[in-house]
XYZ file of C-alpha atoms in Angstrom:
747
model
C 146.858 46.907 73.660
C 147.861 45.423 77.100
C 145.549 42.551 78.583
C 145.853 41.040 81.867
C 143.701 40.200 84.711
C 142.205 42.789 87.312
C 144.668 42.459 90.268
C 142.342 40.827 92.998
C 141.528 42.717 96.312
C 141.379 41.136 99.597
C 137.686 41.375 101.334
C 138.298 42.016 105.114
C 135.357 39.909 106.189
C 132.860 41.064 108.964
C 130.881 38.781 111.232
C 127.566 39.782 112.488
C 127.106 38.998 116.307
C 124.565 39.004 118.140
C 125.276 41.109 121.369
C 122.833 40.479 124.379
C 121.128 43.275 126.391
C 121.081 42.843 130.000
C 118.928 46.103 130.277
C 117.305 48.524 128.145
C 119.139 51.380 126.520
C 117.777 54.869 127.659
C 115.175 57.025 125.681
C 114.165 59.836 127.589
C 112.674 63.157 126.274
C 114.160 66.357 127.981
C 110.728 67.356 129.227
C 110.447 64.238 131.252
C 113.825 64.751 132.882
C 114.088 66.159 136.493
C 117.141 67.455 137.827
C 117.279 65.218 140.771
C 116.695 62.022 138.802
C 119.067 59.265 139.714
C 120.789 56.942 137.066
C 118.431 54.024 138.847
C 115.404 55.931 137.667
C 116.981 56.575 134.280
C 117.691 53.003 133.896
C 113.770 52.046 134.067
C 112.754 54.014 130.924
C 111.826 51.920 128.112
C 113.751 52.274 125.035
C 113.306 51.210 121.366
C 115.816 48.934 119.881
C 119.039 50.410 117.806
C 117.617 51.055 114.132
C 114.006 51.332 114.983
C 113.572 55.171 116.620
C 113.533 56.939 113.277
C 113.583 55.983 109.942
C 116.695 57.000 107.755
C 114.514 58.937 105.171
C 115.256 61.901 106.998
C 119.165 61.739 106.608
C 118.887 64.589 104.414
C 117.624 66.820 107.200
C 120.117 65.766 109.551
C 123.581 66.027 107.618
C 125.642 69.168 107.969
C 127.122 70.842 105.281
C 131.050 71.461 104.738
C 132.563 74.177 102.602
C 131.392 75.713 99.648
C 132.507 75.131 96.122
C 135.757 76.967 95.210
C 135.598 76.708 91.436
C 133.024 77.446 88.550
C 129.730 75.583 89.781
C 129.892 73.644 86.650
C 133.535 72.079 87.723
C 132.401 71.627 90.866
C 129.101 69.613 89.753
C 131.429 67.665 87.768
C 133.400 66.626 90.950
C 129.871 65.989 92.589
C 128.697 63.838 90.078
C 131.760 61.783 89.705
C 131.576 61.057 93.490
C 128.053 60.246 92.980
C 128.552 58.011 89.798
C 131.603 56.380 90.697
C 131.415 55.707 94.350
C 127.733 56.139 95.359
C 124.686 53.582 95.946
C 123.044 53.597 92.244
C 123.425 50.462 90.504
C 124.028 51.773 87.233
C 125.867 54.530 86.252
C 123.143 55.890 83.842
C 120.668 56.355 86.605
C 122.843 59.223 87.651
C 123.758 60.468 84.871
C 120.173 60.979 83.479
C 119.449 62.553 86.736
C 122.133 65.250 85.981
C 120.756 65.828 82.254
C 117.580 66.181 83.817
C 118.859 68.689 85.981
C 120.699 70.441 83.513
C 118.043 70.353 80.618
C 116.506 73.700 82.973
C 117.030 77.126 81.455
C 118.653 77.598 85.083
C 121.223 74.898 84.552
C 124.488 75.091 86.604
C 122.313 76.948 89.363
C 121.501 75.542 92.805
C 118.350 75.012 91.935
C 119.244 72.505 89.390
C 121.518 70.700 92.030
C 118.554 70.418 93.931
C 116.676 68.859 91.360
C 119.671 66.640 90.735
C 119.460 65.545 94.058
C 116.005 64.726 94.860
C 116.061 62.539 91.692
C 118.857 60.104 93.154
C 118.804 57.863 96.679
C 121.408 58.473 98.988
C 121.865 62.052 97.660
C 121.281 65.375 100.000
C 121.792 68.689 99.198
C 122.562 70.795 102.272
C 123.827 74.651 102.751
C 127.538 75.413 103.146
C 129.114 76.048 105.985
C 132.245 77.703 105.813
C 133.629 77.841 109.490
C 136.779 76.745 110.319
C 137.497 74.727 113.280
C 137.795 76.838 116.552
C 140.520 76.160 119.319
C 139.741 73.142 121.267
C 138.719 74.071 124.911
C 137.607 72.013 127.933
C 135.260 73.444 130.766
C 134.375 71.367 134.165
C 131.173 70.952 135.238
C 131.943 69.497 138.324
C 134.136 66.286 137.842
C 132.935 65.812 133.948
C 135.053 67.424 131.756
C 133.006 69.012 128.872
C 135.422 68.978 125.663
C 134.824 71.152 122.691
C 136.870 69.603 119.735
C 138.825 72.048 117.637
C 142.431 72.932 116.795
C 145.055 72.381 119.325
C 145.817 69.698 121.757
C 143.414 68.732 124.921
C 144.601 68.129 128.524
C 142.068 66.846 131.323
C 142.532 68.386 134.803
C 143.508 65.745 137.137
C 140.203 65.618 139.226
C 138.375 64.613 135.984
C 135.903 61.737 136.634
C 133.902 61.889 133.409
C 134.490 63.214 129.681
C 131.809 64.378 127.791
C 132.172 65.456 123.927
C 130.272 68.158 122.561
C 129.913 66.759 118.510
C 126.876 69.431 118.158
C 127.274 72.138 115.326
C 130.775 71.248 114.409
C 131.477 72.287 111.069
C 132.850 69.619 108.250
C 136.027 71.188 108.241
C 139.271 70.056 107.171
C 140.831 68.526 110.219
C 137.664 67.412 111.873
C 138.407 63.738 112.216
C 141.798 65.049 113.936
C 140.483 67.244 116.284
C 137.695 64.726 117.503
C 140.235 61.943 117.850
C 142.532 64.525 120.081
C 139.306 65.123 121.696
C 138.322 61.514 122.680
C 141.677 60.061 123.006
C 142.370 61.038 126.955
C 139.172 59.357 127.893
C 140.227 56.094 126.218
C 142.895 53.651 128.001
C 143.384 51.522 124.502
C 142.475 52.058 121.059
C 138.975 51.337 119.674
C 138.479 49.764 116.381
C 136.628 51.771 113.607
C 134.309 50.193 111.493
C 135.737 49.045 108.046
C 134.166 51.244 105.268
C 132.318 48.947 102.314
C 133.395 51.236 99.331
C 133.468 50.745 95.657
C 137.029 49.923 94.675
C 138.316 50.950 91.152
C 141.039 49.145 89.331
C 141.008 51.637 86.588
C 137.539 52.938 84.917
C 135.637 49.803 84.267
C 135.180 49.914 80.431
C 131.674 50.604 79.497
C 131.905 50.787 75.459
C 134.521 48.126 74.164
C 134.969 45.153 76.146
C 133.431 43.727 79.534
C 136.505 41.786 79.856
C 138.683 44.345 80.128
C 141.759 44.735 82.315
C 139.662 47.465 84.235
C 137.103 46.609 87.064
C 135.488 47.523 90.138
C 134.058 45.890 93.293
C 133.100 46.771 96.965
C 135.687 46.057 99.069
C 135.882 46.547 103.164
C 138.747 48.928 103.940
C 139.892 49.039 107.476
C 140.383 52.290 109.170
C 143.289 53.150 111.648
C 141.580 52.817 115.237
C 140.828 55.573 117.254
C 143.922 56.382 119.347
C 144.107 56.207 123.182
C 146.159 58.250 125.472
C 144.538 58.114 128.768
C 145.427 55.506 131.531
C 141.906 54.327 132.617
C 138.770 54.308 130.695
C 136.793 57.273 131.855
C 132.725 57.219 131.816
C 132.323 58.785 128.395
C 129.205 60.555 126.806
C 128.739 62.096 123.458
C 126.542 64.891 122.826
C 124.997 64.508 119.520
C 122.607 67.386 117.924
C 119.971 67.613 115.358
C 122.486 67.771 112.575
C 126.093 66.302 112.355
C 129.059 66.480 110.243
C 129.609 63.255 108.798
C 132.961 62.580 110.823
C 131.098 63.524 114.029
C 128.420 60.598 113.330
C 131.079 58.103 112.675
C 132.533 58.805 115.615
C 129.201 58.741 117.765
C 128.133 55.244 116.299
C 131.828 53.840 116.555
C 132.018 54.213 120.268
C 128.452 53.619 120.976
C 128.511 50.192 119.074
C 132.021 49.560 121.043
C 130.410 49.821 124.044
C 132.720 52.825 125.097
C 130.114 55.882 125.240
C 126.667 57.249 125.781
C 124.899 59.170 123.374
C 123.241 61.843 124.863
C 120.756 64.218 122.797
C 119.773 62.645 119.315
C 119.816 59.892 117.407
C 122.828 59.045 114.933
C 121.849 58.049 111.367
C 124.189 55.586 109.626
C 123.497 57.466 106.292
C 124.974 60.565 107.370
C 128.285 59.064 108.772
C 128.599 57.250 105.472
C 128.149 60.688 103.527
C 130.769 62.182 101.469
C 130.639 66.373 101.056
C 130.905 68.232 97.795
C 130.912 71.610 98.045
C 129.175 73.042 94.556
C 128.498 76.722 94.512
C 126.869 78.218 97.415
C 125.944 75.000 99.006
C 126.813 71.381 98.359
C 125.699 67.780 97.922
C 126.575 64.727 100.679
C 126.101 61.673 99.047
C 126.467 58.221 100.742
C 129.924 56.785 99.661
C 130.226 53.896 101.775
C 128.704 50.829 104.457
C 129.983 51.040 107.423
C 130.568 47.389 109.362
C 131.336 46.883 112.997
C 130.333 43.264 114.017
C 128.430 43.203 111.034
C 126.681 46.291 109.068
C 125.595 49.204 111.025
C 121.784 49.361 111.648
C 120.276 52.594 109.848
C 119.689 54.267 113.307
C 121.481 54.423 116.496
C 119.318 55.955 118.930
C 120.433 58.373 121.646
C 120.790 56.641 124.865
C 119.089 60.004 126.289
C 117.249 62.078 123.770
C 117.057 65.437 124.914
C 117.658 68.883 123.573
C 119.861 69.848 126.338
C 122.199 67.561 127.048
C 124.703 69.563 128.864
C 122.118 69.081 131.973
C 122.897 65.492 132.268
C 126.543 65.338 132.839
C 126.597 65.687 136.029
C 125.078 62.219 136.159
C 128.019 60.984 133.870
C 130.247 59.378 136.616
C 127.588 57.553 138.427
C 125.829 55.918 135.019
C 127.956 52.772 135.221
C 128.526 50.086 132.550
C 127.191 50.859 129.584
C 124.393 48.308 128.317
C 124.421 46.338 125.172
C 122.660 46.696 122.192
C 120.354 45.059 120.084
C 120.574 45.903 116.094
C 117.605 46.953 114.451
C 117.383 46.902 110.472
C 119.927 48.018 108.143
C 117.465 49.197 104.973
C 119.198 51.559 103.218
C 120.889 51.035 99.797
C 124.253 48.820 99.575
C 127.189 50.030 97.945
C 128.100 47.292 95.616
C 129.717 46.306 92.253
C 128.544 48.242 89.313
C 128.323 46.694 85.784
C 127.060 49.194 82.895
C 128.647 47.989 80.023
C 126.981 48.667 76.555
C 124.286 50.676 78.860
C 123.809 53.160 76.264
C 121.732 56.156 76.984
C 118.842 57.656 75.277
C 119.691 59.246 72.027
C 117.106 62.161 72.358
C 119.622 65.272 72.134
C 118.648 68.234 74.183
C 121.012 70.853 75.497
C 121.005 69.187 79.168
C 122.089 66.104 77.628
C 125.102 67.874 76.339
C 125.657 69.695 79.740
C 125.769 66.597 81.331
C 127.660 64.475 78.973
C 130.733 67.162 79.204
C 130.513 67.530 82.974
C 130.434 63.694 83.004
C 133.472 63.467 80.884
C 135.369 65.956 82.854
C 134.670 64.249 86.255
C 135.511 61.072 84.470
C 139.076 62.358 83.229
C 139.839 64.044 86.518
C 139.476 60.813 88.249
C 140.947 58.520 86.052
C 142.956 59.940 83.153
C 146.722 59.173 83.718
C 148.666 61.425 81.750
C 147.656 65.180 83.068
C 151.542 65.446 84.054
C 152.775 64.718 80.515
C 149.917 66.312 78.303
C 149.039 69.283 80.532
C 145.683 69.802 82.754
C 143.557 71.721 80.482
C 140.292 70.351 81.134
C 138.904 72.516 83.372
C 138.916 75.110 80.937
C 138.047 73.095 78.218
C 134.539 72.263 80.106
C 133.593 75.650 80.503
C 134.705 76.516 76.848
C 132.857 73.636 75.610
C 129.572 74.354 77.693
C 129.562 77.849 76.038
C 129.455 76.706 72.778
C 126.573 74.387 73.492
C 124.831 77.601 74.998
C 125.822 80.169 72.032
C 124.447 77.103 69.264
C 121.266 78.384 67.920
C 120.569 74.665 66.935
C 121.920 71.263 68.152
C 122.300 68.360 65.807
C 124.294 64.898 66.334
C 127.265 66.235 64.371
C 127.501 69.426 66.313
C 127.383 67.336 69.143
C 130.049 64.786 68.547
C 132.042 67.654 67.323
C 131.445 69.395 70.885
C 132.772 66.301 72.683
C 135.803 65.737 70.050
C 136.864 69.625 70.942
C 136.685 68.570 74.651
C 138.920 65.457 74.223
C 141.515 67.499 72.407
C 142.635 68.710 75.808
C 143.960 65.307 76.619
C 146.014 64.825 73.380
C 145.313 60.924 73.709
C 145.124 59.058 70.464
C 142.565 56.826 72.306
C 140.323 59.380 72.517
C 137.033 58.575 70.310
C 133.644 59.758 70.224
C 130.958 56.915 69.484
C 127.594 58.103 68.078
C 124.953 55.348 68.819
C 122.073 57.544 67.359
C 121.193 58.314 63.455
C 124.507 57.385 61.663
C 126.366 60.560 60.665
C 127.695 58.678 57.309
C 126.535 56.507 54.717
C 129.429 55.755 52.521
C 132.955 55.894 52.081
C 136.172 57.471 50.242
C 138.216 54.309 49.444
C 141.554 55.530 49.813
C 144.396 55.349 51.771
C 146.035 58.741 52.600
C 149.738 59.507 54.052
C 151.178 62.739 55.198
C 153.893 64.033 52.915
C 155.158 67.570 54.030
C 151.969 68.774 55.773
C 149.887 67.530 52.914
C 147.565 64.737 52.508
C 148.852 62.301 49.560
C 147.233 59.260 47.867
C 148.805 56.221 48.599
C 146.449 53.768 47.780
C 142.854 54.284 45.962
C 140.039 52.383 44.573
C 137.976 55.445 43.882
C 137.350 56.793 40.323
C 139.690 59.877 39.063
C 141.950 59.422 42.330
C 145.462 58.208 41.819
C 147.936 57.343 43.968
C 150.602 60.122 44.287
C 147.620 62.459 43.867
C 147.949 65.527 46.758
C 144.831 66.673 48.047
C 144.322 70.267 48.057
C 140.917 71.056 49.023
C 138.191 69.246 50.668
C 134.335 70.229 50.531
C 135.053 73.605 49.351
C 138.098 74.442 51.646
C 141.822 74.559 51.347
C 143.046 71.206 52.629
C 145.345 73.456 54.665
C 142.127 75.217 56.120
C 139.949 71.770 56.774
C 142.817 70.088 58.537
C 143.445 73.556 60.649
C 139.902 73.102 61.901
C 140.076 69.475 62.226
C 142.996 69.619 64.576
C 141.097 71.564 66.813
C 138.862 68.448 67.757
C 141.127 65.777 66.916
C 143.303 64.552 70.315
C 146.390 62.594 69.333
C 149.466 62.466 71.218
C 151.686 63.078 68.193
C 151.685 64.840 65.303
C 151.910 62.300 63.027
C 148.989 60.283 64.254
C 146.909 63.485 64.885
C 147.042 63.794 60.876
C 145.997 60.299 60.411
C 143.008 60.694 63.086
C 142.059 63.699 61.024
C 142.096 62.229 57.672
C 139.447 59.377 58.990
C 137.031 62.640 58.971
C 136.621 62.850 55.057
C 136.952 58.830 54.610
C 133.435 58.642 55.910
C 130.829 60.488 53.914
C 127.360 61.715 54.630
C 126.833 62.653 51.001
C 128.830 63.723 47.957
C 131.859 65.411 48.729
C 134.255 67.367 46.224
C 137.979 67.210 46.586
C 140.503 69.275 44.536
C 143.492 67.235 43.358
C 146.908 68.210 42.500
C 148.959 65.735 40.302
C 152.734 65.189 40.274
C 153.188 67.590 37.707
C 151.211 70.337 39.310
C 147.913 70.211 37.266
C 145.305 70.450 39.572
C 141.219 68.963 39.130
C 138.283 68.703 41.068
C 136.418 65.315 41.616
C 133.361 64.796 43.355
C 133.435 61.555 45.554
C 129.836 59.606 45.653
C 130.312 57.591 48.778
C 131.278 53.924 48.278
C 130.219 50.765 50.017
C 132.294 50.078 53.146
C 133.531 47.106 51.757
C 135.593 49.192 49.377
C 137.394 51.161 52.095
C 137.948 47.693 53.997
C 139.302 46.785 50.535
C 141.849 49.258 49.918
C 143.151 48.676 53.692
C 144.455 51.089 56.183
C 148.025 49.886 56.722
C 150.806 51.731 54.506
C 151.861 48.281 52.897
C 149.611 45.404 51.973
C 152.845 43.253 50.991
C 152.854 39.393 52.358
C 155.624 37.632 53.888
C 158.393 36.332 51.721
C 162.148 36.496 50.572
C 162.800 40.062 49.139
C 164.095 38.611 45.845
C 162.417 41.355 43.876
C 164.158 44.150 46.038
C 167.518 42.728 45.370
C 167.898 41.134 48.856
C 167.508 37.284 48.256
C 168.594 36.381 51.934
C 166.511 38.889 53.745
C 162.874 37.617 55.137
C 159.985 40.256 55.446
C 156.987 39.626 57.707
C 154.057 41.920 57.703
C 152.666 41.852 60.953
C 149.470 43.814 60.196
C 146.317 42.194 60.722
C 145.131 42.172 57.362
C 148.006 40.420 56.379
C 148.832 37.933 59.200
C 145.657 36.630 60.875
C 146.914 33.902 63.076
C 150.054 32.580 65.093
C 149.990 29.507 62.883
C 150.461 31.781 60.004
C 153.056 33.554 61.876
C 155.334 30.335 62.850
C 155.171 29.075 59.189
C 156.761 32.358 57.887
C 159.112 32.391 60.852
C 160.239 28.542 59.624
C 160.933 29.905 56.556
C 162.960 32.492 57.593
C 165.065 30.374 59.819
C 168.217 30.792 57.570
C 167.780 34.277 56.660
C 170.576 36.994 57.021
C 168.201 39.349 58.296
C 164.605 39.765 59.122
C 162.559 42.657 58.156
C 159.204 43.185 61.026
C 156.669 45.513 59.283
C 154.650 47.035 62.523
C 153.277 50.011 60.473
C 149.554 49.236 61.087
C 147.995 47.252 63.919
C 148.828 43.385 64.959
C 146.371 40.885 64.340
C 147.525 38.174 66.473
C 149.023 37.829 69.950
C 152.075 40.247 69.724
C 153.558 38.750 73.440
C 153.664 35.364 71.593
C 155.320 37.063 68.159
C 157.946 38.812 70.678
C 158.760 35.373 72.498
C 159.551 34.006 69.088
C 162.104 36.927 68.310
C 163.590 37.718 71.591
C 165.937 34.780 72.445
C 166.405 35.686 75.923
C 164.376 36.648 79.079
C 162.642 40.013 78.639
C 160.318 42.041 80.182
C 157.093 43.964 79.250
C 156.654 47.469 79.514
C 155.805 48.909 82.686
C 151.909 49.564 83.496
C 150.440 51.897 85.973
C 146.850 51.582 86.831
C 145.223 54.030 89.136
C 143.133 52.709 92.037
C 140.603 54.617 93.768
C 139.071 53.311 96.930
C 136.333 55.188 97.540
C 136.471 59.044 96.698
C 139.541 60.062 98.699
C 141.714 56.927 98.510
C 144.045 57.099 95.473
C 147.134 54.451 94.667
C 148.683 53.083 91.724
C 148.871 49.326 90.902
C 152.136 48.802 89.141
C 152.610 45.672 87.260
C 155.442 44.451 84.667
C 155.833 40.762 83.045
C 158.701 38.367 82.607
C 158.317 36.769 79.867
C 160.676 33.849 78.187
C 161.545 33.004 74.740
C 159.908 30.194 72.859
C 161.710 27.646 71.175
C 162.470 27.841 67.433
C 162.440 31.330 67.314
C 164.534 33.789 65.044
C 167.664 35.179 66.780
C 169.429 36.895 63.447
C 169.409 40.652 62.966
C 166.084 42.377 62.490
C 164.791 45.657 61.502
C 161.577 46.866 62.555
C 159.509 49.783 60.421
C 157.001 51.368 62.348
C 154.978 54.856 61.560
C 152.255 57.357 62.245
C 150.056 54.393 62.203
C 151.906 51.967 64.622
C 149.775 52.559 67.787
C 148.757 50.820 70.863
C 149.139 46.898 70.727
C 151.740 47.652 67.887
C 153.310 50.016 70.376
C 153.703 47.916 72.951
C 154.953 44.993 71.152
C 157.488 47.784 69.520
C 158.439 48.531 73.295
C 159.655 44.742 73.861
C 161.938 44.771 71.081
C 163.269 48.164 71.582
C 163.740 47.460 75.357
C 165.556 44.181 74.472
C 168.063 45.853 72.017
C 166.496 43.468 69.251
C 165.603 45.653 66.286
C 167.370 48.681 64.763
C 163.958 50.755 64.003
C 163.345 52.617 60.440
C 160.747 54.766 59.714
C 158.992 57.640 61.277
C 157.706 58.098 64.883
C 155.078 56.039 66.267
C 151.614 57.190 67.662
C 152.690 57.763 71.271
C 149.694 56.037 72.455
C 149.868 52.556 74.606
C 147.695 51.272 77.363
C 143.955 49.400 77.622
C 141.356 51.665 76.474
C 138.494 52.404 78.773
C 135.035 54.266 77.930
C 132.043 56.104 79.300
C 128.703 55.971 78.369
C 127.059 59.558 77.824
C 123.432 61.053 77.857
C 122.280 61.810 74.098
C 123.500 58.497 73.161
C 127.212 59.039 72.660
C 130.315 57.429 74.047
C 133.598 58.543 74.805
C 137.038 56.482 75.375
C 140.342 57.531 76.578
C 143.623 55.634 77.760
C 143.181 54.395 81.334
C 146.651 53.467 82.106
C 150.014 54.734 82.413
C 152.765 53.071 80.442
C 156.460 53.415 80.691
C 159.179 51.807 78.945
C 161.219 49.177 80.751
C 163.769 52.116 82.074
C 160.761 53.925 83.128
C 161.036 56.670 80.458
C 157.599 58.167 79.558
C 155.920 56.770 76.631
C 153.037 58.761 76.078
C 153.689 61.415 73.428
C 157.220 59.958 72.591
C 156.224 56.672 70.934
C 159.178 55.022 69.098
C 161.524 57.148 67.307
C 163.266 55.639 64.659
C 166.842 55.006 64.759
C 166.987 55.895 60.881
C 164.262 58.250 59.790
C 162.712 57.676 56.523
C 159.927 60.070 54.601
C 158.117 58.898 51.780
C 157.675 60.982 48.624
C 154.549 61.512 46.323
C 156.147 59.784 43.334
C 156.941 56.529 45.801
C 153.221 55.977 45.623
C 153.105 56.155 41.717
C 155.791 53.909 41.388
C 155.185 51.530 44.169
C 158.623 52.120 46.056
C 158.474 51.352 49.736
C 161.403 53.688 50.555
C 160.981 52.771 54.291
C 161.761 48.867 53.249
C 164.367 49.763 51.039
C 166.607 51.453 53.789
C 165.717 48.594 55.991
C 166.925 46.153 53.683
C 170.096 48.735 53.462
C 170.619 48.569 57.227
C 170.553 44.688 57.276
C 172.939 44.568 54.543
C 175.280 46.977 56.522
C 174.627 44.890 59.633
C 175.578 41.362 57.691
C 178.962 42.969 56.294
C 179.768 44.404 59.842
C 179.570 40.881 61.085
């Protein structure tokens, strides 16, 4: 796995500026307003300062809903929860996750009732009725010399005798194109653009890992994002009023607050709530949720409430006064008590291990949302996660009982849809195994064959023909349905691991080389026995290959169990300095810094693979941070001919190392296709006490060829046989010697 620093993101700083107030802003109820009142009379009214006229607790009744959900309710809910989880105001993901689990534990899970229960448990989340209206065509009506603009589709032209402009923001649908419609409506009244507030949002560089490491390449931070200013098309600044209603679309609320705080527009009607302006809508079923996904900053943080200058239920009755009102008063800022958008750290925030149907429904929904936001390989593996979510939710509903093993396997079944060798399911509840089956298994002709064994009655070269009462073919067919991998070879290896960890005695059917079959019952061995037998294909240590008839060829096993330090590697490399050829065995996983190893083996400047990390700046802005590194050779390296051994267990960091050697054209590759799975892992903690990991970045070869699912393809393919394991023959190593000898003769 590649590790590198989290690219820093520059923060746009905002200074809180105290603005003097020469005279109070207006606050007038419609019952106290007479038709013949003059602006001077209006100015004499007392007013609260901004932020003090209404508490922000009521914002749920003030936000207008947008379009209803367009997909199955569970899929829409996944999108909604992912927005709340990754971009909302909760300071721990588990807070949002547990609210979802509680809501989905009801009999009417995936209903609007459950959605309301979910929102009621969370700060900064509101349920609202959907509004599927589209924007009407824009229109202008004149009230004397005041142009009353109704925003909508199309252009706006003000009559030449217009002395002032009012924009009606009431009852606008939160439809696609609303921002553009609002800007089109207001631009003719502005002689110069108006700076919009910066949006302080949570920016994710990949999905911050919650399972494996708190020092991973991925991270998140709250960052102020600048917005494009409100455009201006006018020649002079016309007096401007914004008519605000009891409910407002977030875009309309942001425009109103922006222009009022900038001193460019009066507010006639209702107060503007910051929380409404900071909300993001997600349709779910026949309704949806609005959740706060930003903090607005405009010469400091927006106050919770921006009160109307004239509070009235009939703001159109004031339009005739607009040309005579004169300059807008400055405003004083009130309180900003609403929750802030901040960095979230949920590493190892393991959720309760109590297992209910609601926990599993929530876990699947959360996984779906995390993958939809952050998984980088849908274009390569295909996008099946919507269908898989509905399938696995159906499995939960159809189960008469639910235990941890079933729950784990349902999550594994979901993970199979992404075909990612880094997809693992972690169980933090009661362990599902008590011991091990200490063997190394290899795949030969689609069958599991014992390569090494410390189990009594099981010998190298034995073929496993039955597992726990099922034929091996049937057992693997079942496991493949819930084993996620990018290549067939690594899928076989991952599935095999399921019977290496035993929850009790298990019977295996074995076939010897002579064709006879027998049954053995394996009682679980201690974990140390599995570690002792190892995982890598070869346990050979570094040295000359004299025993194989190649005294001038040197071998280095880069697998972690055989090479534990760079010092050990450099010692071997010094010994190999005069070798006619070098065999590098990378059929397992490296135990040392593979970049340093590569710098001793590639004798000119070279490049790393290409790493592409998704960057999500709030819920609606997505980009990619692409990185590639130039590395230089280290002194006293080896520059002679080399063969690289790879196989199905060559995965992740082992493949990262291999890519550099292959791209630099430093090696001939011998063996079998690698796992096709590279890039830093990330993971999500789930209700029920589970975790779910996946690859969080896209990795490409240096020439931009896709790597995922392709892996390292050998120049010379070598397949082992069962008798090789009985006889202690390493067929791939023998072929590597042959290749190097031919290279030596050719030179």
